[in-house]
Tab-separated table of C-alpha atoms and ligand atoms in Angstrom:
chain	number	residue	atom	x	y	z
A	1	UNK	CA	8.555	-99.920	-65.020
A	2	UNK	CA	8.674	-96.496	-65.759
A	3	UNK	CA	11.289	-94.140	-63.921
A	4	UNK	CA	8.119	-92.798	-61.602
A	5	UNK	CA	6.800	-96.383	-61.084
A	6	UNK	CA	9.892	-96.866	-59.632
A	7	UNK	CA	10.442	-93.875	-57.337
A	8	UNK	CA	6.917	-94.639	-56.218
A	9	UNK	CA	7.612	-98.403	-55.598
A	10	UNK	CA	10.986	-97.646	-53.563
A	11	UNK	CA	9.546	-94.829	-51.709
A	12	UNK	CA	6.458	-97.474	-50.635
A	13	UNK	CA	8.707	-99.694	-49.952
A	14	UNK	CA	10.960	-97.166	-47.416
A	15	UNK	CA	7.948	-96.342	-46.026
A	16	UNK	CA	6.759	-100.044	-45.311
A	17	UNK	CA	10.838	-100.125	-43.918
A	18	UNK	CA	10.099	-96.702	-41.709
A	19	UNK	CA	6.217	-98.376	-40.595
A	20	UNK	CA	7.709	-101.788	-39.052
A	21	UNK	CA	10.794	-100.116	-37.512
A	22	UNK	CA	11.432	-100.699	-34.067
A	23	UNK	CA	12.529	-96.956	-33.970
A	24	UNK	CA	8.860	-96.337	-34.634
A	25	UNK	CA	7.219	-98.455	-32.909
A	26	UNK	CA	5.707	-96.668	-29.811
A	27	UNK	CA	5.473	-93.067	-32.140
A	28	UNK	CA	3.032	-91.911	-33.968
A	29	UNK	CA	5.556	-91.823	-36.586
A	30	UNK	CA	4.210	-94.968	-37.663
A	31	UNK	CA	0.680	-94.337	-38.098
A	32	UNK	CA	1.675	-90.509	-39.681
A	33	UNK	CA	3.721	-92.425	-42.288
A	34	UNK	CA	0.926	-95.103	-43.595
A	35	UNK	CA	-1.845	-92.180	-43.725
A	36	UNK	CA	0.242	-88.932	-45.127
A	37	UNK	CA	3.221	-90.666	-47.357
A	38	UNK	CA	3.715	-87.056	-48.615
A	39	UNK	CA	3.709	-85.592	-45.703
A	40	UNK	CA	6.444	-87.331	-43.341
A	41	UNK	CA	8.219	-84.881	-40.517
A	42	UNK	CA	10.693	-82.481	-41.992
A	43	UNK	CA	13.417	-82.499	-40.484
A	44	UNK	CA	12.877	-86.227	-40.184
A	45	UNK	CA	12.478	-88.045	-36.469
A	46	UNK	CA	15.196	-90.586	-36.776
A	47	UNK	CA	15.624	-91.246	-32.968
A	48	UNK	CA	12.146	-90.671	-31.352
A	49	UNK	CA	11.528	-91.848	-27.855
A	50	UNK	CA	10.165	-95.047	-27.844
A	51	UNK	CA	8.132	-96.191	-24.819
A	52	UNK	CA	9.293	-99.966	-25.053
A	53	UNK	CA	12.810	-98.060	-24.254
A	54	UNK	CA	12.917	-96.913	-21.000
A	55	UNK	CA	15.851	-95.786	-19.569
A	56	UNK	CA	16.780	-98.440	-16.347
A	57	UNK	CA	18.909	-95.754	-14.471
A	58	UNK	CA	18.782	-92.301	-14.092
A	59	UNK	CA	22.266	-91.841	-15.626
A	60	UNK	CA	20.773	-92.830	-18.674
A	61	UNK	CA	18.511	-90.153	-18.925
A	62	UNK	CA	19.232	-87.665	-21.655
A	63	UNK	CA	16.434	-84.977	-21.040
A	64	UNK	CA	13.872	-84.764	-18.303
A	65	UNK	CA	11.202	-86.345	-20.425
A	66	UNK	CA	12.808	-89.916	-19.810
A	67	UNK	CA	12.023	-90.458	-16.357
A	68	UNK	CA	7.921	-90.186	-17.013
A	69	UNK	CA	7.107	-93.372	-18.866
A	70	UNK	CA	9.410	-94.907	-15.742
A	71	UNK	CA	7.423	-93.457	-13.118
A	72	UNK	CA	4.159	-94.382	-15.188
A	73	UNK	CA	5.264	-97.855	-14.839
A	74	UNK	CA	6.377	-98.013	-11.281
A	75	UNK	CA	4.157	-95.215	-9.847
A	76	UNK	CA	0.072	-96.771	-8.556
A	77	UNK	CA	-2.313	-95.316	-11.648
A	78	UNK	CA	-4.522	-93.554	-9.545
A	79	UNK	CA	-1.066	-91.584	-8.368
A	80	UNK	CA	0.097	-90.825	-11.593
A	81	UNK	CA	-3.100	-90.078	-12.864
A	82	UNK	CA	-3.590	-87.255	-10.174
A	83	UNK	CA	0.021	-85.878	-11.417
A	84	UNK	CA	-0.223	-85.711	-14.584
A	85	UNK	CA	-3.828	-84.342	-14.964
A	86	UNK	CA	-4.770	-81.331	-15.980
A	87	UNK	CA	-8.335	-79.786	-16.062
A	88	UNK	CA	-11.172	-80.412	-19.023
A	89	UNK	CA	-9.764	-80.528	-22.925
A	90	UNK	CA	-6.295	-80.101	-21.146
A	91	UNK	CA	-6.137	-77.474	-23.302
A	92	UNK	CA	-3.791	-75.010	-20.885
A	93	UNK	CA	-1.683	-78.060	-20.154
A	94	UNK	CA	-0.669	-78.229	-24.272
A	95	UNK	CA	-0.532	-74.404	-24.364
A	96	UNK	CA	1.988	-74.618	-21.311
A	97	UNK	CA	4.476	-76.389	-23.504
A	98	UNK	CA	3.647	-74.599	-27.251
A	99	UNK	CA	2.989	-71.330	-25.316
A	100	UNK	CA	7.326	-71.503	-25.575
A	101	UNK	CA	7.343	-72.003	-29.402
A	102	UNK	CA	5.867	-68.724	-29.221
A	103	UNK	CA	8.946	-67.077	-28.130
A	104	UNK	CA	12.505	-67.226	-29.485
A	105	UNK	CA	15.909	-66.299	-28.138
A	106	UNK	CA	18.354	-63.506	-29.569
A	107	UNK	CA	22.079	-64.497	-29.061
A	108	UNK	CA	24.921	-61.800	-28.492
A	109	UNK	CA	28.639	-62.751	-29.761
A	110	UNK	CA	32.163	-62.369	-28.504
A	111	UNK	CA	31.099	-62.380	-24.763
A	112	UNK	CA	33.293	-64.169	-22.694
A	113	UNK	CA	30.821	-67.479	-21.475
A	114	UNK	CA	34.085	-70.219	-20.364
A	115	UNK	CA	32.398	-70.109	-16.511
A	116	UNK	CA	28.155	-69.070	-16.077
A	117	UNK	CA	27.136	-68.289	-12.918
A	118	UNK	CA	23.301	-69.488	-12.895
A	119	UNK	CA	23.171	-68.312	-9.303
A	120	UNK	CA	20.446	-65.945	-8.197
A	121	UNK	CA	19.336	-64.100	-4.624
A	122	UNK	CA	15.906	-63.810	-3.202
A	123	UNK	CA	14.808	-62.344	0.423
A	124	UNK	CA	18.949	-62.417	1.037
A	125	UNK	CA	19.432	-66.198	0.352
A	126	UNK	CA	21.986	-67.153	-2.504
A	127	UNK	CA	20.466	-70.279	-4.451
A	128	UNK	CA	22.882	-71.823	-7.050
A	129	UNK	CA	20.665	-72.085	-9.759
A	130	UNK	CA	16.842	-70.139	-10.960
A	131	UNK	CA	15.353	-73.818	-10.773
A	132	UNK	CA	13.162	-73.778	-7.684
A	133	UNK	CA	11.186	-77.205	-6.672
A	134	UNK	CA	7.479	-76.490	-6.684
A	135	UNK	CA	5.173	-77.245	-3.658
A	136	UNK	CA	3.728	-80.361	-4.977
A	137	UNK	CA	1.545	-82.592	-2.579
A	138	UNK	CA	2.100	-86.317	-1.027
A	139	UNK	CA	5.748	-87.158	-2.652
A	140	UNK	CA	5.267	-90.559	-0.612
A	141	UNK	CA	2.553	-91.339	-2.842
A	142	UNK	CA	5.433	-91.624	-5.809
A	143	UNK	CA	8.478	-93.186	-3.963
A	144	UNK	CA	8.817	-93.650	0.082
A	145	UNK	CA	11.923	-91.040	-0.324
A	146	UNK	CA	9.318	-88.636	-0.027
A	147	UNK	CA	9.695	-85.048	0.162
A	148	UNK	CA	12.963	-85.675	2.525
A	149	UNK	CA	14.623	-87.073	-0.790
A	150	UNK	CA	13.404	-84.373	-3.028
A	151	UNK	CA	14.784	-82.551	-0.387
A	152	UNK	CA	18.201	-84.148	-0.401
A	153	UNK	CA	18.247	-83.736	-4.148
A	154	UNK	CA	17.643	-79.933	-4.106
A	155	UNK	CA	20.491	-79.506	-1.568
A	156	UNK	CA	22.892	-81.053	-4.127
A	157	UNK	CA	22.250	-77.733	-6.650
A	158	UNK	CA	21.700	-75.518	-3.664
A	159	UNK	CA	17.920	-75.147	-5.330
A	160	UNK	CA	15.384	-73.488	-3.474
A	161	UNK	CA	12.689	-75.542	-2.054
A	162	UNK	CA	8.688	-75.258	-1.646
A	163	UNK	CA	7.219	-77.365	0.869
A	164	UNK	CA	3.432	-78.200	-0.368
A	165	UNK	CA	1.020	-77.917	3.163
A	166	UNK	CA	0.059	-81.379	1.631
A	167	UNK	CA	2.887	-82.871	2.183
A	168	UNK	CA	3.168	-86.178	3.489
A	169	UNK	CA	6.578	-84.862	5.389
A	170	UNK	CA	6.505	-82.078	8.062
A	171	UNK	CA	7.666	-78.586	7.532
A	172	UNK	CA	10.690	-79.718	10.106
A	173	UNK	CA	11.805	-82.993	8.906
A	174	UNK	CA	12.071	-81.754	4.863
A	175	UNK	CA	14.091	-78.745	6.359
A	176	UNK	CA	16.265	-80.743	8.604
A	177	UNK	CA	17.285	-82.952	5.036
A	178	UNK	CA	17.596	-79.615	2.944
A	179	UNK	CA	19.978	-78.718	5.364
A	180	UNK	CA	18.705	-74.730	4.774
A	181	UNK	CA	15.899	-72.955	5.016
A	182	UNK	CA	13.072	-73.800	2.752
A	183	UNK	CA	9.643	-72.293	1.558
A	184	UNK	CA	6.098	-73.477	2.873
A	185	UNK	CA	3.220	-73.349	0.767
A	186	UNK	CA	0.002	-72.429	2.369
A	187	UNK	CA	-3.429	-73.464	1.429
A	188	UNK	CA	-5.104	-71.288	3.295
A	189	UNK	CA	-8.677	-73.444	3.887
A	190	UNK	CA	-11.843	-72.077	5.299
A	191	UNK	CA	-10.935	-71.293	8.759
A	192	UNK	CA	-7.848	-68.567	9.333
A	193	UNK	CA	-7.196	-70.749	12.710
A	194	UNK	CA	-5.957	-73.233	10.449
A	195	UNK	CA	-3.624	-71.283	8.287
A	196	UNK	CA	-2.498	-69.625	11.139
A	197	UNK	CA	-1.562	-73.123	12.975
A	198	UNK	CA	0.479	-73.886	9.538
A	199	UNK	CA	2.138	-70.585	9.088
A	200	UNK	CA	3.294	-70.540	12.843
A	201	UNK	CA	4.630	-73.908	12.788
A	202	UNK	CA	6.659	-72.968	9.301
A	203	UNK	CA	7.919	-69.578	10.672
A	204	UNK	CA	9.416	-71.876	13.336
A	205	UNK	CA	10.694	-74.454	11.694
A	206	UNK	CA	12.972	-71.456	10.223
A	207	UNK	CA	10.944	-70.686	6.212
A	208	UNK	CA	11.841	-67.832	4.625
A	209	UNK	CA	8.386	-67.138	3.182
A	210	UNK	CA	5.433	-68.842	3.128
A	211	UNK	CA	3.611	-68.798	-0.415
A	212	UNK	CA	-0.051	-68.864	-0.051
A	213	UNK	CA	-1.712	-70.346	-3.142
A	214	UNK	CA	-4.793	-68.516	-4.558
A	215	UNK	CA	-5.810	-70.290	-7.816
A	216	UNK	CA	-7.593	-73.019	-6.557
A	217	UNK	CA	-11.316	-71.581	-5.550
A	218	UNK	CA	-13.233	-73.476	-7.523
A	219	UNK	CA	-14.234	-77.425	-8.549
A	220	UNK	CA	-12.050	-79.050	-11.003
A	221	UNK	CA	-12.821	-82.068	-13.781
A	222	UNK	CA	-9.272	-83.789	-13.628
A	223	UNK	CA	-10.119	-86.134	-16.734
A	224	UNK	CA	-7.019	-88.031	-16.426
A	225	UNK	CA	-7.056	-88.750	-12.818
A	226	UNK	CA	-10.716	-89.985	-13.396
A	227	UNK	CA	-9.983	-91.909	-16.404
A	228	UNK	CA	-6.507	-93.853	-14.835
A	229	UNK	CA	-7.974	-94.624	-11.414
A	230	UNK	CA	-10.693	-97.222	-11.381
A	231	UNK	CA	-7.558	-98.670	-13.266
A	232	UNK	CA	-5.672	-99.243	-9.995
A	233	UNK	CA	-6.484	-102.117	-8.208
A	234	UNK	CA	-5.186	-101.513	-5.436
A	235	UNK	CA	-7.543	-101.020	-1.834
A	236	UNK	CA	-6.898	-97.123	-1.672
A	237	UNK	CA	-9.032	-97.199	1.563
A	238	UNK	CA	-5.805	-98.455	3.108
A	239	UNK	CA	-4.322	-95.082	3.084
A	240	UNK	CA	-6.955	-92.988	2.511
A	241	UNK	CA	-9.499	-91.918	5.129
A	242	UNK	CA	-12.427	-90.798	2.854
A	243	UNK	CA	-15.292	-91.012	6.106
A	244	UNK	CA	-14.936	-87.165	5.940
A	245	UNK	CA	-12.207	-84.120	5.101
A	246	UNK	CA	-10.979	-84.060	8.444
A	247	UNK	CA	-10.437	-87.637	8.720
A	248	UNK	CA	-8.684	-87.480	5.547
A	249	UNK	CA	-6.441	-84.419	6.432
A	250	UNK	CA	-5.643	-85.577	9.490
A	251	UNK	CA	-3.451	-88.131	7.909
A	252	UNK	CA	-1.129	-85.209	6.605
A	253	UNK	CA	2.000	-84.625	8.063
A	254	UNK	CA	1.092	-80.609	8.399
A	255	UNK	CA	-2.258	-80.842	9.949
A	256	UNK	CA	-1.155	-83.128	12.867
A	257	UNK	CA	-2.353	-81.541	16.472
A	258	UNK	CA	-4.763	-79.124	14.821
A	259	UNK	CA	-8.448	-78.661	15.643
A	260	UNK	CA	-10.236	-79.103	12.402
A	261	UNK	CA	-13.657	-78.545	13.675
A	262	UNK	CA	-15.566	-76.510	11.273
A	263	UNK	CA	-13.211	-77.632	8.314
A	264	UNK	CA	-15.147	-77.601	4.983
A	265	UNK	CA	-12.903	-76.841	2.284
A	266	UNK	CA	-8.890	-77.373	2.639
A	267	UNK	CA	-8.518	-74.352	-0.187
A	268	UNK	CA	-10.526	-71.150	-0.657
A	269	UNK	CA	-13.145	-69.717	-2.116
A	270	UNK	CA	-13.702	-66.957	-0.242
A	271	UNK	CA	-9.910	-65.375	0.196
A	272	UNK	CA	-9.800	-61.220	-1.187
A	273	UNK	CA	-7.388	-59.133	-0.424
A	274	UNK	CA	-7.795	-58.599	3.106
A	275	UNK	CA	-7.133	-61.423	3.597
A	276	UNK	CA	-3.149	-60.893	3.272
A	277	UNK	CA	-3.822	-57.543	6.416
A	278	UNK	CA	-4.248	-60.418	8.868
A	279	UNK	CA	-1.772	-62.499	7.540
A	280	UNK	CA	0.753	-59.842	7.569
A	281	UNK	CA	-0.032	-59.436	11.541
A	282	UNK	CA	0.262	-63.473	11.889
A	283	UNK	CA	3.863	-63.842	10.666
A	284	UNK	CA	7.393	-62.004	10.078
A	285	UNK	CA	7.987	-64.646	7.329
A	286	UNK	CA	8.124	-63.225	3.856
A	287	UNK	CA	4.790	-63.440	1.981
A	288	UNK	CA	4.120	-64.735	-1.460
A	289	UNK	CA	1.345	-64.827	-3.662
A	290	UNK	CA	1.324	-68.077	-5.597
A	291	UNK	CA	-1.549	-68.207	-8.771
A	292	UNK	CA	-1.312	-64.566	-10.128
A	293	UNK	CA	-1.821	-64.388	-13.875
A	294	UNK	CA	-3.139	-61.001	-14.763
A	295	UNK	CA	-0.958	-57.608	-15.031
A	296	UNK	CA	-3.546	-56.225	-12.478
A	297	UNK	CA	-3.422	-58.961	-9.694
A	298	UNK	CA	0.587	-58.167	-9.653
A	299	UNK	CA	0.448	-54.402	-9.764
A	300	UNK	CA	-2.264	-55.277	-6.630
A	301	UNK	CA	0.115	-57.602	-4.734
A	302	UNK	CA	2.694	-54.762	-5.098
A	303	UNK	CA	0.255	-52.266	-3.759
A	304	UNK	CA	-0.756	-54.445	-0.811
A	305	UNK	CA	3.018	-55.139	0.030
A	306	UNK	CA	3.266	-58.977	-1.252
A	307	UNK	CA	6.985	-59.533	-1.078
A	308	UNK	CA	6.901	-61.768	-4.291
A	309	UNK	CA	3.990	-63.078	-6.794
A	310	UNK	CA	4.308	-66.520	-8.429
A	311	UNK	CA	2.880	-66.012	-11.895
A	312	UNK	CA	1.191	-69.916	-12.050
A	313	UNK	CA	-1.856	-71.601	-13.675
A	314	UNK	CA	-0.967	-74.465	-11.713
A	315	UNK	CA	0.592	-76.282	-13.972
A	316	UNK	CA	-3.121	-76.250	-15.508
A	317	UNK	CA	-4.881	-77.631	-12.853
A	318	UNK	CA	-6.822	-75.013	-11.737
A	319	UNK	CA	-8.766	-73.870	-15.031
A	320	UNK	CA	-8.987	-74.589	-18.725
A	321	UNK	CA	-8.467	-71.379	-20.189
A	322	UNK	CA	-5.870	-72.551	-23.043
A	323	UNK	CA	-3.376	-69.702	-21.910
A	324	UNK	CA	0.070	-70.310	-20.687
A	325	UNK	CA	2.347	-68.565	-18.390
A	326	UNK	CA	4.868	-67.977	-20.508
A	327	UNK	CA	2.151	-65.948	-22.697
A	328	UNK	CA	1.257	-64.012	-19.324
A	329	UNK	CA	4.324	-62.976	-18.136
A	330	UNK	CA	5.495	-60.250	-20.586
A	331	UNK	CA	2.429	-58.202	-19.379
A	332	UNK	CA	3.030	-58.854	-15.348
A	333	UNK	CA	6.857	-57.886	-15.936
A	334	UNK	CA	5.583	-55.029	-17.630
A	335	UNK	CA	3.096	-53.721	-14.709
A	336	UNK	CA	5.465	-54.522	-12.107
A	337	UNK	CA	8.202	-53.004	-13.122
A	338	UNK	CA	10.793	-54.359	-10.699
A	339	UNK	CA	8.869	-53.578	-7.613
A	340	UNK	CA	8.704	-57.379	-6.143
A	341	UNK	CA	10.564	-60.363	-7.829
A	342	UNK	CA	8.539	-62.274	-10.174
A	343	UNK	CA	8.898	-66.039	-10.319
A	344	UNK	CA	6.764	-68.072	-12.652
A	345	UNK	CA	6.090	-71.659	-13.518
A	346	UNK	CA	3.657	-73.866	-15.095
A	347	UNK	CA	5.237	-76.419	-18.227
A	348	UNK	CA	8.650	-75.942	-17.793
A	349	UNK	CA	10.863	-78.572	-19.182
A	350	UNK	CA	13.749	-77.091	-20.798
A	351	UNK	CA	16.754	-74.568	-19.934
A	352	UNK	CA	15.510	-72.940	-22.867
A	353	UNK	CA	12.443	-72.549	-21.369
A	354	UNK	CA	13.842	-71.258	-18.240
A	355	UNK	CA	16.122	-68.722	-20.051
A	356	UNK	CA	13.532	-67.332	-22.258
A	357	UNK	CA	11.438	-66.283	-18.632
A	358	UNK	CA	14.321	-65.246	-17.111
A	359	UNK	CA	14.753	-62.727	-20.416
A	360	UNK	CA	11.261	-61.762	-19.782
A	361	UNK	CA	11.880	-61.079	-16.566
A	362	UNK	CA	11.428	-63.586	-14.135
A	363	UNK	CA	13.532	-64.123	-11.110
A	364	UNK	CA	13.053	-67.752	-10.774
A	365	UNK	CA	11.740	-70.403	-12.583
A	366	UNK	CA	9.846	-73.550	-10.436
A	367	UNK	CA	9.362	-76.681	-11.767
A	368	UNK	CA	6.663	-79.537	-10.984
A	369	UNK	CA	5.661	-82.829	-12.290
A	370	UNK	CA	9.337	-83.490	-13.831
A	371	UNK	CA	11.103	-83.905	-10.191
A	372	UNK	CA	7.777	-86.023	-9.760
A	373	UNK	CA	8.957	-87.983	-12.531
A	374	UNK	CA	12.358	-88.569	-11.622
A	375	UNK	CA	10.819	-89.417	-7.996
A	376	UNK	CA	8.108	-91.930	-9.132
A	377	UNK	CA	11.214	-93.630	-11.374
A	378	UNK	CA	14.163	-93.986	-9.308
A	379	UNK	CA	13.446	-91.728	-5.632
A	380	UNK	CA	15.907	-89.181	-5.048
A	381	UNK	CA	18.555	-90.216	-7.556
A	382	UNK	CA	16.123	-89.354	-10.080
A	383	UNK	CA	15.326	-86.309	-8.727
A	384	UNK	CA	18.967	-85.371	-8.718
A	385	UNK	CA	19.253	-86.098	-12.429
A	386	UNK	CA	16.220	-84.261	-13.224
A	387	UNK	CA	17.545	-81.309	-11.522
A	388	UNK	CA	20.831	-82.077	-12.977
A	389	UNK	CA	19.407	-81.920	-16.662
A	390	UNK	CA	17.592	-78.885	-16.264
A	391	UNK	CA	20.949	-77.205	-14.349
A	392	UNK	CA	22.641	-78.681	-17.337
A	393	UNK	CA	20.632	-77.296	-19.667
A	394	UNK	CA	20.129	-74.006	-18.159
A	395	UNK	CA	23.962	-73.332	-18.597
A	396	UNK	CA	24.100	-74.527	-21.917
A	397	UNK	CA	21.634	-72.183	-22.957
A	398	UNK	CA	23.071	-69.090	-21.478
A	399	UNK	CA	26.195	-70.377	-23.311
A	400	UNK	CA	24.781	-70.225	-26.430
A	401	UNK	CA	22.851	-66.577	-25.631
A	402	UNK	CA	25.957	-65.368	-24.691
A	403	UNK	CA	24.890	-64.598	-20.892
A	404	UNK	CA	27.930	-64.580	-18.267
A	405	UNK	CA	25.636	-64.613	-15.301
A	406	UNK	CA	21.290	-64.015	-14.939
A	407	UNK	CA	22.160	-60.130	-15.076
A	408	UNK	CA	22.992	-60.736	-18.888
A	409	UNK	CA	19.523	-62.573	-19.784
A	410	UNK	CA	17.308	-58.626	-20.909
A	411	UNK	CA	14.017	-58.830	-22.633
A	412	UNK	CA	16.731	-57.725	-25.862
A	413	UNK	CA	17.359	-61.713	-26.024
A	414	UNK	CA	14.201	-62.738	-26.440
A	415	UNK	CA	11.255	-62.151	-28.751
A	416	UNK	CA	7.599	-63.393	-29.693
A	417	UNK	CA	7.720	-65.416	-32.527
B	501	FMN	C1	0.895	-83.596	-8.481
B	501	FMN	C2	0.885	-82.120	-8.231
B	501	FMN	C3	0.574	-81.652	-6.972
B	501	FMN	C4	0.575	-80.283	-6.724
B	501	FMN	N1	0.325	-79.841	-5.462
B	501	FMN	C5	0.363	-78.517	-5.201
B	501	FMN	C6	0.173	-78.041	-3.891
B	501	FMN	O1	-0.003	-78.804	-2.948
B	501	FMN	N2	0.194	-76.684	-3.706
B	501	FMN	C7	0.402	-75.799	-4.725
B	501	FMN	O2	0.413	-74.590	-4.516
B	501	FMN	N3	0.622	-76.239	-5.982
B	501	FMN	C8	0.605	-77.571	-6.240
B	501	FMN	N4	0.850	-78.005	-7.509
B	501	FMN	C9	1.228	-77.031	-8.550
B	501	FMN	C10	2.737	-76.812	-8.562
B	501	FMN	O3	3.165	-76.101	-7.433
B	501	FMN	C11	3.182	-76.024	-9.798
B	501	FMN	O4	2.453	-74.837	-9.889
B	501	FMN	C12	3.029	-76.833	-11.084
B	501	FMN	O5	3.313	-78.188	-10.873
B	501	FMN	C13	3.949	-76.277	-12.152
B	501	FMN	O6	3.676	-76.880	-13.384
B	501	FMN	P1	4.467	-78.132	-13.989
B	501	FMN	O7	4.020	-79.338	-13.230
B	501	FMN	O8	4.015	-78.143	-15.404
B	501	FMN	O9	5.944	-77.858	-13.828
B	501	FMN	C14	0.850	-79.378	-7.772
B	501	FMN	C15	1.175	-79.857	-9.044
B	501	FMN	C16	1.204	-81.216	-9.276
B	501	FMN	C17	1.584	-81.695	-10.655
């Protein structure tokens, strides 16, 4: 055998070694390796996740990406489907993660970083980290803890909380287990009686704001959802009430005792600016705008006197477009320039991700489907760890920028690829 007869024969046979690994097994590494022998990952993936692996406590967990493959086991398919879903090609929901591989960090040296204070203020409430919990609808659907034990677990890092009006937990119950005021998140729906029912019954139960959602006017092709649920086998008729949309809202916990006559669409289609005049004369709560991705939709929320604007493609399940957030914020910072605090989300998953927005600009940071994760896997412990893990990682990374407190993350520490 001639020397490269040999390096060929040893390198076929590592690569026959690398193909029936049980490291590989559930990657793609596998299949990558038989088809492009020249071409294997460099650096190397010697410890990819491996889905016949899963972590069987939350303790386990070393990054928020563990607890999914859990709750896809133990979570109905039609459920999960419906979370993890995005819209069409799911194009946006890929650019939502690469979208922050398009933006790097810049450390500083020699700053003192022994003790980071993550904590940050909005409307005169002191949360202990930028992580907020999303409005995300029918946490019952993923573990009976419900929004009560994602509630629970945000009290235990002092995170801000957004109470989805789909909830299957009332605005007074998930504040009552918070244990401090909370957010509510307002679909506004067709008829303003409605809202107004929801936004009275917030202000009471004590919110600071209520964020009204404006990116979902239109239909939506959730590919996922429609591919995973004739999976389920389950009789889904049980729970839900699908004679008519009031039937089937009347089942939520917020539209209990409401007249829902005339009830056509539980978003809006229809909503312009105006609409936040009569809100404005409806409540003393804070308002929000949740869904704002262009620099002239802030610098209009500013003008109208929105208190705050979540910049949000909902976590791409409103459109297709193949932009993220992180791509849209520079411009929004930019136009708004410091008049109303900015919070985004939409793909966050790391506390590098979080620190890179907060360079940009952002306020806050919210964060959806992983808290689903860790709910659908192990109920409120796993939301905990979740939250833990991204806390973790959060201070980690302003360790290693060299940022004392949030005042220290400036658009100087971060750049566009
Ligand atoms: C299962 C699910 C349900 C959601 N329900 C709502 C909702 O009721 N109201 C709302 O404004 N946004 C809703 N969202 C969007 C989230 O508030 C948030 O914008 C998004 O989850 C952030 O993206 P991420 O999941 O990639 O973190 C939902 C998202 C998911 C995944």
């Amino acid at each position: 055998m001639s020397p490269a007869d040999v390096k060929l024969a040893s390198r076929r046979k590592f690569l026959q070694f690398l193909a029936a690994s049980p490291l590989l097994a559930a990657s793609d590494l596998a299949a990558f390796a038989a088809e492009r022998p020249g071409l294997l990952p460099d650096p190397m993936l010697w410890a990819p996740r491996a889905l016949d692996k899963l972590i069987s406590n939350p303790k386990e967990a070393i990054n928020v990406f563990d607890f999914e493959p859990v709750a896809f086991k133990n979570v109905p398919p039609a459920h999960f489907g419906y979370m993890a879903s995005g819209i069409d090609d799911e194009t946006t929901l890929r650019a939502n993660r690469e979208g922050f591989q398009k933006f790097v960090l810049r450390q500083r040296r020699l700053v003192d970083v022994s003790k980071v204070d993550t904590s940050v203020e909005l409307f005169g409430q002191k949360y202990d980290s930028p992580i907020v919990v999303s409005p995300t609808g029918g946490h019952k659907g993923y573990h009976p803890d419900g929004e009560s034990g994602v509630a629970r677990a945000a009290k235990v890092g002092n995170h801000l909380q957004i109470l989805s009006t789909q909830a299957t937990t009332s605005v007074e119950d998930t504040t009552a287990a918070r244990g401090a005021p909370i957010w509510f998140q307002l679909y506004a729906t067709n008829k303003f009686e409605v809202a107004s029912h929801h936004v009275k019954r917030a202000e009471r139960a004590g919110c600071v704001a209520v964020a009204v959602t404006v990116d979902r006017s239109g239909g939506r092709n959730q590919e996922t959802l429609f591919r995973l649920r004739p999976t389920d086998s389950r009789d889904c008729n049980g729970c839900h009430d699908r004679t008519s949309l009031q039937a089937s809202m009347k089942t939520r916990a917020m539209y209990q005792g409401i007249d829902l006559s005339g009830l056509t669409n539980t978003q809006s289609s229809a909503m312009t600016w105006d609409y936040f005049k009569r809100l404005r004369d409806t409540t003393k709560m804070k308002i929000v705008i949740k869904g704002i991705l262009a620099w002239e939709d802030a610098v209009l929320a500013a003008d109208n006197g929105i208190d705050a604007i979540i910049v949000s493609n909902h976590g791409a399940r409103s459109e297709d477009s193949g932009r993220s957030t992180i791509d849209a914020l520079p411009e929004i910072v930019e136009a708004v320039k410091g008049r109303i605090p900015i919070i985004v989300d939409s793909g966050f998953r790391r506390g590098s991700d979080v620190v890179k927005a907060l360079c940009i600009g952002a306020t806050a940071v919210c964060v959806g489907r992983p808290y689903i994760w860790g709910l659908g896997a192990f109920g409120q412990p796993g939301v905990e760890r979740v939250l833990e893990l991204l806390r973790t990682e959060t201070y980690a990374t302003m360790q290693q920028v060299g940022a004392p407190s949030i005042k220290y993350l400036v658009p100087a520490m971060v750049r566009r690829a």
